[in-house]
Backbone as numpy.savetxt, mean C-alpha at the origin, in Angstrom:
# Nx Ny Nz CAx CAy CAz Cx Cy Cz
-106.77 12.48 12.80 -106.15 13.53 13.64 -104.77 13.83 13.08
-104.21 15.13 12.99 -103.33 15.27 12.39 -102.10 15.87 13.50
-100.95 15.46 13.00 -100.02 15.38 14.15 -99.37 16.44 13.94
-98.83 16.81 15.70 -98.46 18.33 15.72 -96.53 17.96 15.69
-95.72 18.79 14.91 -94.23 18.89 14.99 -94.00 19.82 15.96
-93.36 19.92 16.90 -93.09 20.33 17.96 -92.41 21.64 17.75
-91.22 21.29 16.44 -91.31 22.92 16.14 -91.94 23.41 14.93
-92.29 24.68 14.75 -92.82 25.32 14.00 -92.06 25.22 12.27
-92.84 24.57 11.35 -91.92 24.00 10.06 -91.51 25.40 9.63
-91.80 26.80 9.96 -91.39 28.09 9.15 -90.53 29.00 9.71
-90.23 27.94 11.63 -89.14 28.73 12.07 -87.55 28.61 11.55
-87.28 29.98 11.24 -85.71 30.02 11.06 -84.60 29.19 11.59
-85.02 29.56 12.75 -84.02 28.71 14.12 -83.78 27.81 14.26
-84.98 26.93 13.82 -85.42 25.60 14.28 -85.18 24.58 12.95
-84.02 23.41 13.12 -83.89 22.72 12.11 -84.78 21.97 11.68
-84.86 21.88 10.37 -86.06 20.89 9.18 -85.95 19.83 9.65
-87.00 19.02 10.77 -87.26 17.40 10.31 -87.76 16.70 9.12
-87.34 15.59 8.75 -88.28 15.24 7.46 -89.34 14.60 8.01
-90.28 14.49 7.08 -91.37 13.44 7.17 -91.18 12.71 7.78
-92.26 12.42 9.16 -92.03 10.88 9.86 -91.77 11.02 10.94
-91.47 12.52 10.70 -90.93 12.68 12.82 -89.93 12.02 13.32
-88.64 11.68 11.81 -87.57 11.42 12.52 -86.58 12.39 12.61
-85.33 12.12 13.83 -84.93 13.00 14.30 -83.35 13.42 12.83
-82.97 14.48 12.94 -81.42 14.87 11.84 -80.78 13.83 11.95
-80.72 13.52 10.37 -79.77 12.16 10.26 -78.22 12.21 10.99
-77.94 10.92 11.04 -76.54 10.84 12.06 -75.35 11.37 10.99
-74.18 11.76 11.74 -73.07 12.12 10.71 -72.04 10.87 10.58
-71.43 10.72 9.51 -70.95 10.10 9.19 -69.23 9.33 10.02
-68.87 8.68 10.85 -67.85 8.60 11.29 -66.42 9.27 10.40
-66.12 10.32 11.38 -64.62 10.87 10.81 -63.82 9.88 11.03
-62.69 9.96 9.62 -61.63 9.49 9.46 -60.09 9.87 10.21
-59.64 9.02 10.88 -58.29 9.66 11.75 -57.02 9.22 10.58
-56.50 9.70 10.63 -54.73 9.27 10.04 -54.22 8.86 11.21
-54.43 7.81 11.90 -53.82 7.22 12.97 -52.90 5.75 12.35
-53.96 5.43 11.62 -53.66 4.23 10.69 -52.20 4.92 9.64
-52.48 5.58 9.12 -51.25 6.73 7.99 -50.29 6.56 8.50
-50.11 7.31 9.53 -48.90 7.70 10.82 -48.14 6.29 11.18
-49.01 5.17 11.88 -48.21 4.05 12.05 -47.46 3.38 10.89
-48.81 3.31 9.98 -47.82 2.90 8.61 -46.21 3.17 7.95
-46.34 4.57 8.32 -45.13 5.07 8.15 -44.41 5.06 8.88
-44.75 5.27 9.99 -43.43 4.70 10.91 -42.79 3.28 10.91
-43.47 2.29 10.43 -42.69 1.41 10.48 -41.82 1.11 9.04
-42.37 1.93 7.99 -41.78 1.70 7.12 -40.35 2.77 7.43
-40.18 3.73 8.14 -39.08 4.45 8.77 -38.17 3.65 9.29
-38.78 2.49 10.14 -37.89 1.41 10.74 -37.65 0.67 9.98
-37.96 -0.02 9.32 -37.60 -1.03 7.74 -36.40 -0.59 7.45
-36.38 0.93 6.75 -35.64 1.45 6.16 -34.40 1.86 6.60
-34.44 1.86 8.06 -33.60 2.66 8.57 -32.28 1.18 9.24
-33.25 -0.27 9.48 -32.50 -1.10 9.65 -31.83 -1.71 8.23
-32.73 -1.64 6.68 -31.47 -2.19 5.90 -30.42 -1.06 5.85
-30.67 0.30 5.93 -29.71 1.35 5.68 -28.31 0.80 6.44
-28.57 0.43 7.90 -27.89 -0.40 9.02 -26.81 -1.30 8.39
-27.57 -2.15 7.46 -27.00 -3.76 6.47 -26.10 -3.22 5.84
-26.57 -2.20 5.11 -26.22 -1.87 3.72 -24.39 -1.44 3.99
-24.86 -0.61 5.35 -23.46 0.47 5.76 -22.16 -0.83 6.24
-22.73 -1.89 6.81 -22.26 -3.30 7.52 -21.69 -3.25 6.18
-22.35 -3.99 5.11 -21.98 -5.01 4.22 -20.39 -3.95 3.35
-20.71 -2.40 3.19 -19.81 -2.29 2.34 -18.45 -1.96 3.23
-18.39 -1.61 4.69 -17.54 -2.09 5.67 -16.74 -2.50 5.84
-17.62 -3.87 5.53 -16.80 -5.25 5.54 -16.59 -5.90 4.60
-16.52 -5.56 3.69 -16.40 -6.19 1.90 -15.20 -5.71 1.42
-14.07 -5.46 2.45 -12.62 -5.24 1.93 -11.66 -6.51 1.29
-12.54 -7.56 1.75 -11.31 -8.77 2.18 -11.67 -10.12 1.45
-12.53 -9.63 0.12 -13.00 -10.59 -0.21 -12.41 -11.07 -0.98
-12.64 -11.74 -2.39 -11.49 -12.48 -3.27 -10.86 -12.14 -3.98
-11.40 -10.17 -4.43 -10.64 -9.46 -5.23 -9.59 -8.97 -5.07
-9.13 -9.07 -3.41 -7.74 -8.42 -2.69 -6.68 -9.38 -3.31
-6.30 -8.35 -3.76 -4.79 -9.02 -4.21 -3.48 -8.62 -3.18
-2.77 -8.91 -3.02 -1.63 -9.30 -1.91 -0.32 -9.79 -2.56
0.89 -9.11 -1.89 2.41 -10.07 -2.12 2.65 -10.50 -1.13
2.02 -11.96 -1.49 2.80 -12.70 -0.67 4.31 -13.73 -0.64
4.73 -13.71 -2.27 5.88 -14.33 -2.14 6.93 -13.34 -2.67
6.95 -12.12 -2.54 8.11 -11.07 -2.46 9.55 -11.84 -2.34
10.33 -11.76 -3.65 11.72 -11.80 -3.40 12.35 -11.19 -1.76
13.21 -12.30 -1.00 14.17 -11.88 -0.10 14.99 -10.58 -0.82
14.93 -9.73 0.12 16.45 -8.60 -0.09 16.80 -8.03 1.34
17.77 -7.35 0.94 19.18 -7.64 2.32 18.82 -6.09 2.40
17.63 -5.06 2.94 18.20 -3.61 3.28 18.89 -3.19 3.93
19.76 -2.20 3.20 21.13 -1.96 4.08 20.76 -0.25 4.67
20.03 0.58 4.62 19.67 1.73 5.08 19.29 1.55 6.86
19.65 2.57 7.17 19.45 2.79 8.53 19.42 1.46 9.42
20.46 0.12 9.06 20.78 -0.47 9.92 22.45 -0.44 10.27
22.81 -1.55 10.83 24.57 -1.58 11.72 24.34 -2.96 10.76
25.74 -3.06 10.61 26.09 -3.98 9.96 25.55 -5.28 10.86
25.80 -5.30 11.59 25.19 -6.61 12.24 23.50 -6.98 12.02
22.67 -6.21 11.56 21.48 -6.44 11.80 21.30 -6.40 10.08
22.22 -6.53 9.16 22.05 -6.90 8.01 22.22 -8.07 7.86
21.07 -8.99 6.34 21.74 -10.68 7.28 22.85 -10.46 5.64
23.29 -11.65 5.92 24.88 -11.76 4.75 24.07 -12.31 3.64
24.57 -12.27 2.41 24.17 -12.07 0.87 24.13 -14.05 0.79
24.67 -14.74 1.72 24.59 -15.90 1.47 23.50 -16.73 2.01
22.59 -15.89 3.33 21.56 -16.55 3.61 20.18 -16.15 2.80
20.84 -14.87 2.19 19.55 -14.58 1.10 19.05 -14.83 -0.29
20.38 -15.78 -0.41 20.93 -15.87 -2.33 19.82 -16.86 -2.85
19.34 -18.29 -1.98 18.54 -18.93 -2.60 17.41 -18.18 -3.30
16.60 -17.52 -3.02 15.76 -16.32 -3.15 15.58 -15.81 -3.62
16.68 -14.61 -3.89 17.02 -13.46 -3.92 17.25 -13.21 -5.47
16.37 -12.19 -6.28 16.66 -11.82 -7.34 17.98 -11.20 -7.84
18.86 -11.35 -6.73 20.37 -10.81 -7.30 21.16 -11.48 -6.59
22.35 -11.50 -7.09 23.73 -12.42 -6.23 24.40 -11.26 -6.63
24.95 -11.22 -5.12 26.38 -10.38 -5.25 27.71 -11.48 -4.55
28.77 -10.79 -5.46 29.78 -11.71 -4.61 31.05 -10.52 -4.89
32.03 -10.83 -4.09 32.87 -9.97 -3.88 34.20 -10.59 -3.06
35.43 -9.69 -3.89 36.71 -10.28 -3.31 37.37 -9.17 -3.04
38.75 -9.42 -2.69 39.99 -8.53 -2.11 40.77 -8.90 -3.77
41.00 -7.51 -4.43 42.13 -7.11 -5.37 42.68 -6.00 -5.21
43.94 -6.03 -6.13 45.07 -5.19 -5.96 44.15 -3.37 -6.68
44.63 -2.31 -6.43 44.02 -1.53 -7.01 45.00 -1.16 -7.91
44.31 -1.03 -9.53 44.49 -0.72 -10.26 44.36 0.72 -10.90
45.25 1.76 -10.68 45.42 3.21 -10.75 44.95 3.20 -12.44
44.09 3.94 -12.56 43.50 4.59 -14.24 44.14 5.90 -14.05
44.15 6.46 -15.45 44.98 8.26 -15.65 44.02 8.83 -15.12
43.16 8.64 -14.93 42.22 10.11 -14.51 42.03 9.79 -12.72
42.94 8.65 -12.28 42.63 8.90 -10.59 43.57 10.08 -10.12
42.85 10.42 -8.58 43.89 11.76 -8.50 45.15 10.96 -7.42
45.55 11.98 -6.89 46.85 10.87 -6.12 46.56 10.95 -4.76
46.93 10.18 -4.01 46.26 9.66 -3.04 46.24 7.87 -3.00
46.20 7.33 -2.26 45.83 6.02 -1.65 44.01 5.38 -2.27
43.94 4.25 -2.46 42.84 3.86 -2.88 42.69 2.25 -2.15
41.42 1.55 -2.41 41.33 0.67 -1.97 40.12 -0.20 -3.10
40.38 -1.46 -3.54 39.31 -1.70 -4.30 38.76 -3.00 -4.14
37.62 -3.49 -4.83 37.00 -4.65 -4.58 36.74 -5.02 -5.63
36.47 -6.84 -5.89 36.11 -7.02 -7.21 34.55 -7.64 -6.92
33.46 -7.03 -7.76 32.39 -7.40 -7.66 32.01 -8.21 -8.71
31.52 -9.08 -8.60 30.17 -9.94 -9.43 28.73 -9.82 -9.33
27.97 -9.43 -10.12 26.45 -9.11 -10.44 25.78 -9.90 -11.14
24.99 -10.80 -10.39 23.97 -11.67 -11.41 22.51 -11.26 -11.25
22.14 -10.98 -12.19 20.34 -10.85 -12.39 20.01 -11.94 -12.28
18.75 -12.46 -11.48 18.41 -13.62 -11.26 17.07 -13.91 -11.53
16.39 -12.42 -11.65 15.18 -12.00 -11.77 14.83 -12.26 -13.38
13.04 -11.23 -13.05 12.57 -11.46 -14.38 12.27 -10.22 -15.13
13.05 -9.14 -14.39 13.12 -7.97 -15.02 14.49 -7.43 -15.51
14.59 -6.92 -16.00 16.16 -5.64 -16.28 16.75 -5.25 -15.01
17.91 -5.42 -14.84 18.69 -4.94 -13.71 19.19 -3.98 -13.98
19.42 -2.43 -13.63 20.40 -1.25 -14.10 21.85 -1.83 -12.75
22.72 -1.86 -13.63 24.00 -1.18 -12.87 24.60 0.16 -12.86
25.12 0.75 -11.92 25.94 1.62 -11.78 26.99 1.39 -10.88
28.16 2.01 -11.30 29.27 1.47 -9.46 28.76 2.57 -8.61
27.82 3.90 -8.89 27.63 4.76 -7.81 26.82 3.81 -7.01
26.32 2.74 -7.45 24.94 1.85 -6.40 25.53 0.83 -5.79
27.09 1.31 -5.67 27.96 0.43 -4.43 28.57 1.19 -3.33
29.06 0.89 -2.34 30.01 1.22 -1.46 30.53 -0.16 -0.43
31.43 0.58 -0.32 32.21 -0.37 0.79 32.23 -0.35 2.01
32.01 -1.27 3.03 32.23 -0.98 4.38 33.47 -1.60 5.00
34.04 -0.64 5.76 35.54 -1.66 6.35 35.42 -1.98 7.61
36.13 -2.68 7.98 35.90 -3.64 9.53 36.38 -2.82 10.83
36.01 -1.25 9.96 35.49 -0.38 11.45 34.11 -0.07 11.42
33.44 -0.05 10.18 32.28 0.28 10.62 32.02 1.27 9.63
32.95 1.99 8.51 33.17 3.03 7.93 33.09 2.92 6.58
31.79 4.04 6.28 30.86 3.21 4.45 32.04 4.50 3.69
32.55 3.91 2.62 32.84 4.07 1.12 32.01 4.25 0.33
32.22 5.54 -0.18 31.03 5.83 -1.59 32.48 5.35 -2.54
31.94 4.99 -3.90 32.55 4.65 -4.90 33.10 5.88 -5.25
34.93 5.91 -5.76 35.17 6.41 -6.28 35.43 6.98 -7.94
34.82 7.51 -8.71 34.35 7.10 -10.20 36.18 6.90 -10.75
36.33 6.77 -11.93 37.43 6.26 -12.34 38.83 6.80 -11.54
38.89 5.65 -10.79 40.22 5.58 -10.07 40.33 4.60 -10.50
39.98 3.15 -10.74 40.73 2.45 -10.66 40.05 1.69 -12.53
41.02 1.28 -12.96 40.59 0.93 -14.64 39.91 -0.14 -14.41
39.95 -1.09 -13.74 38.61 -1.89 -14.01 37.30 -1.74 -13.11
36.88 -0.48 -13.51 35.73 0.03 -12.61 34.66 -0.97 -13.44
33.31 -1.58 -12.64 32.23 -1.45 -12.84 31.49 -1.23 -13.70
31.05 -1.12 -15.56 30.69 -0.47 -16.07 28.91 -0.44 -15.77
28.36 0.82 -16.66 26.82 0.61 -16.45 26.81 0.36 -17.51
25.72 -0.58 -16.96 24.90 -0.93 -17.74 23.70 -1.50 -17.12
22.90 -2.53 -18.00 21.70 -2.73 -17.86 21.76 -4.59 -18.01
21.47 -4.94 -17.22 21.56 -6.53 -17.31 19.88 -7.30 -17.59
20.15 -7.82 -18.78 19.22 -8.70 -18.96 19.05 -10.08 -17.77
17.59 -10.48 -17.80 17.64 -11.61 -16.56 18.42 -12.69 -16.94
19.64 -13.34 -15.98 20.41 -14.05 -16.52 21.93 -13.63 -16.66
22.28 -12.72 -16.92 23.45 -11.80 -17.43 24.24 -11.19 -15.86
25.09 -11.75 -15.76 26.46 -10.74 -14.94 27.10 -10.01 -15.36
27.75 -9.73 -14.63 28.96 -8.61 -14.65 30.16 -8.53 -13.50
31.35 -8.04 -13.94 31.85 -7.97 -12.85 33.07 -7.06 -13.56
33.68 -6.27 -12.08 34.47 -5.08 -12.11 34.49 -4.97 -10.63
35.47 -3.33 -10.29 36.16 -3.35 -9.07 35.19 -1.97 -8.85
35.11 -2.25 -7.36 34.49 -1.10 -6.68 35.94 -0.44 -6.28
35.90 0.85 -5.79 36.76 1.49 -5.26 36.87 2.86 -4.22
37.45 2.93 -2.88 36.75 3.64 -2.43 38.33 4.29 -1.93
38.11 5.27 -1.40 39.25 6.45 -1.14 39.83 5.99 0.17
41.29 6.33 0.10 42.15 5.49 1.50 42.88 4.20 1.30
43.29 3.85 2.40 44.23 2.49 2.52 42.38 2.09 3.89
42.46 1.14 3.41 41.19 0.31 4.37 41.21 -1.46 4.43
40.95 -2.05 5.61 40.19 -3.53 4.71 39.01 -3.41 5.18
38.54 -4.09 3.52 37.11 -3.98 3.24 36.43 -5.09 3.94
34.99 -5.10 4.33 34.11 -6.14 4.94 33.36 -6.60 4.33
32.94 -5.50 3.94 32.05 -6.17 2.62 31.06 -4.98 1.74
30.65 -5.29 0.26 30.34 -4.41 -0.30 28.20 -4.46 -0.30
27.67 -3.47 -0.40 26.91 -3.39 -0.49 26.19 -2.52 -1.95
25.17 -3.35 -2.86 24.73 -2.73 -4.09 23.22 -2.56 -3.58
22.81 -1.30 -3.77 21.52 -0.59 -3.96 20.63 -0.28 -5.68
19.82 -1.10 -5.85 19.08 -1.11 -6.87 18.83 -0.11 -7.20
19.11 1.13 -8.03 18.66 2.81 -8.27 18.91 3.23 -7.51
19.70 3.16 -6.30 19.94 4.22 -5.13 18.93 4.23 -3.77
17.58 3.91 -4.18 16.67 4.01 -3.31 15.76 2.58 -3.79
16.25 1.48 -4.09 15.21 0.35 -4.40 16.15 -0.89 -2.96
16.06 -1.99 -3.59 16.22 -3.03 -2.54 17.39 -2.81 -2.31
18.32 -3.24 -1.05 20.18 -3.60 -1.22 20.26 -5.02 -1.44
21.33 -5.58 -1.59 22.04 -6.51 -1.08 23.62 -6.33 -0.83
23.58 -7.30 -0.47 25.31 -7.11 0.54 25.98 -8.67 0.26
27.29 -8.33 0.24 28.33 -9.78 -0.16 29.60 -9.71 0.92
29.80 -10.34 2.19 31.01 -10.53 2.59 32.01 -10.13 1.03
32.90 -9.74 1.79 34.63 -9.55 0.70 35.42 -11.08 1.56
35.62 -11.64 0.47 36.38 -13.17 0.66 37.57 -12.70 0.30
C-alpha cells in the first residue's frame, strides 16, 4: 500500500517534505552578542580602574628621591622692608654666615671731589667667607643712625672710600662708608648686588 503525503508534492504553496514523512528540518539556534557586550564591559572597567592608578601614581610621585631641596642655606640678616629691630645683629649670624661685616666710628676724611657740606663716615670690614666671588661696591652700603634714618653712600666724599672690587673666598677689605650730614651712626648695612642677601654690623 502506498502512502498518501498530505500535501500535494506539485503544490506551489505547500513546502517540500523529504522522504520519510519527516517534518522541515529545525533551524539552527541564533547567536546573541550578549556574551560580546559583557565582555567588553568589563574590560571598560579594567581599564578605566588602572587609568584611576595610573592618574594616583603620577600625582603622587612628586616627593620621591629625586627632589632636591636647600636645606642647609647660609644664615643672612635681610634688611628690606623690616625696622631695625626685627633685623637680628651681624653677630648672631656670623658663625654661619657667608660674610662678616664689622664696622666702627671714624673721623671723616674730606677727598677734592666732596662737595661742601657736613659728612659722616664709617669704617667697614668685608670678609668673604663663602665659596663663591663676592662683588663689592660702597653703593651696596648705607648707614642707619639711632633715629631710625637710612644713608645711601655718598660716592667720593670721603678718600678712604670702599673700593670695588671683587673678593675671592677668603679675602677682605676694608674702607669708610659715608653718608651726608652730621649723624651717629647705628649701624651699617651691605646688600649683595643691591637685590641679593643683606647683612648688618652694629658701629662699635
Amino acid at each position: 500500500m502506498n502512502q498518501q503525503h498530505p500535501h500535494h508534492p506539485h503544490d506551489p504553496n505547500q513546502p517540500a517534505w523529504p522522504p520519510g514523512g519527516y517534518g522541515p528540518p529545525s533551524q539552527p539556534p541564533k547567536k546573541t552578542n550578549a556574551g560580546k557586550v559583557i565582555g567588553l564591559g568589563c574590560a571598560g572597567v579594567i581599564g578605566l580602574v588602572v587609568l584611576i592608578g595610573v592618574i594616583g601614581v603620577a600625582a603622587g610621585g612628586g616627593g620621591g628621591k629625586d627632589d632636591k631641596t636647600s636645606s642647609s642655606a647660609p644664615a643672612t640678616v635681610p634688611d628690606a622692608g623690616r625696622t631695625a629691630d626685627d633685623v637680628p645683629k651681624q653677630d648672631d649670624a656670623e658663625a654661619t654666615s657667608s660674610v662678616t661685616l664689622k664696622a666702627r666710628k671714624t673721623a671723616f676724611s674730606k677727598s677734592i671731589l666732596a662737595s661742601d657740606g657736613d659728612y659722616t663716615s664709617v669704617l667697614v670690614t668685608l670678609t668673604n667667607k663663602g665659596d663663591e666671588p663676592l662683588d663689592v661696591n660702597p653703593l651696596f652700603f648705607t648707614i642707619t643712625d639711632t633715629d631710625g634714618t637710612k644713608h645711601t653712600h655718598e660716592l667720593a666724599a670721603d678718600d678712604r672710600q670702599i673700593d670695588t672690587v671683587k673678593l675671592a673666598p677668603g679675602e677682605n677689605i676694608s674702607g669708610t662708608v659715608t653718608g651726608r650730614t652730621t649723624f651717629t651712626p647705628k649701624y651699617v648695612t651691605y646688600t649683595d648686588g643691591f637685590v641679593g642677601d643683606s647683612y648688618r654690623a652694629n658701629v662699635s
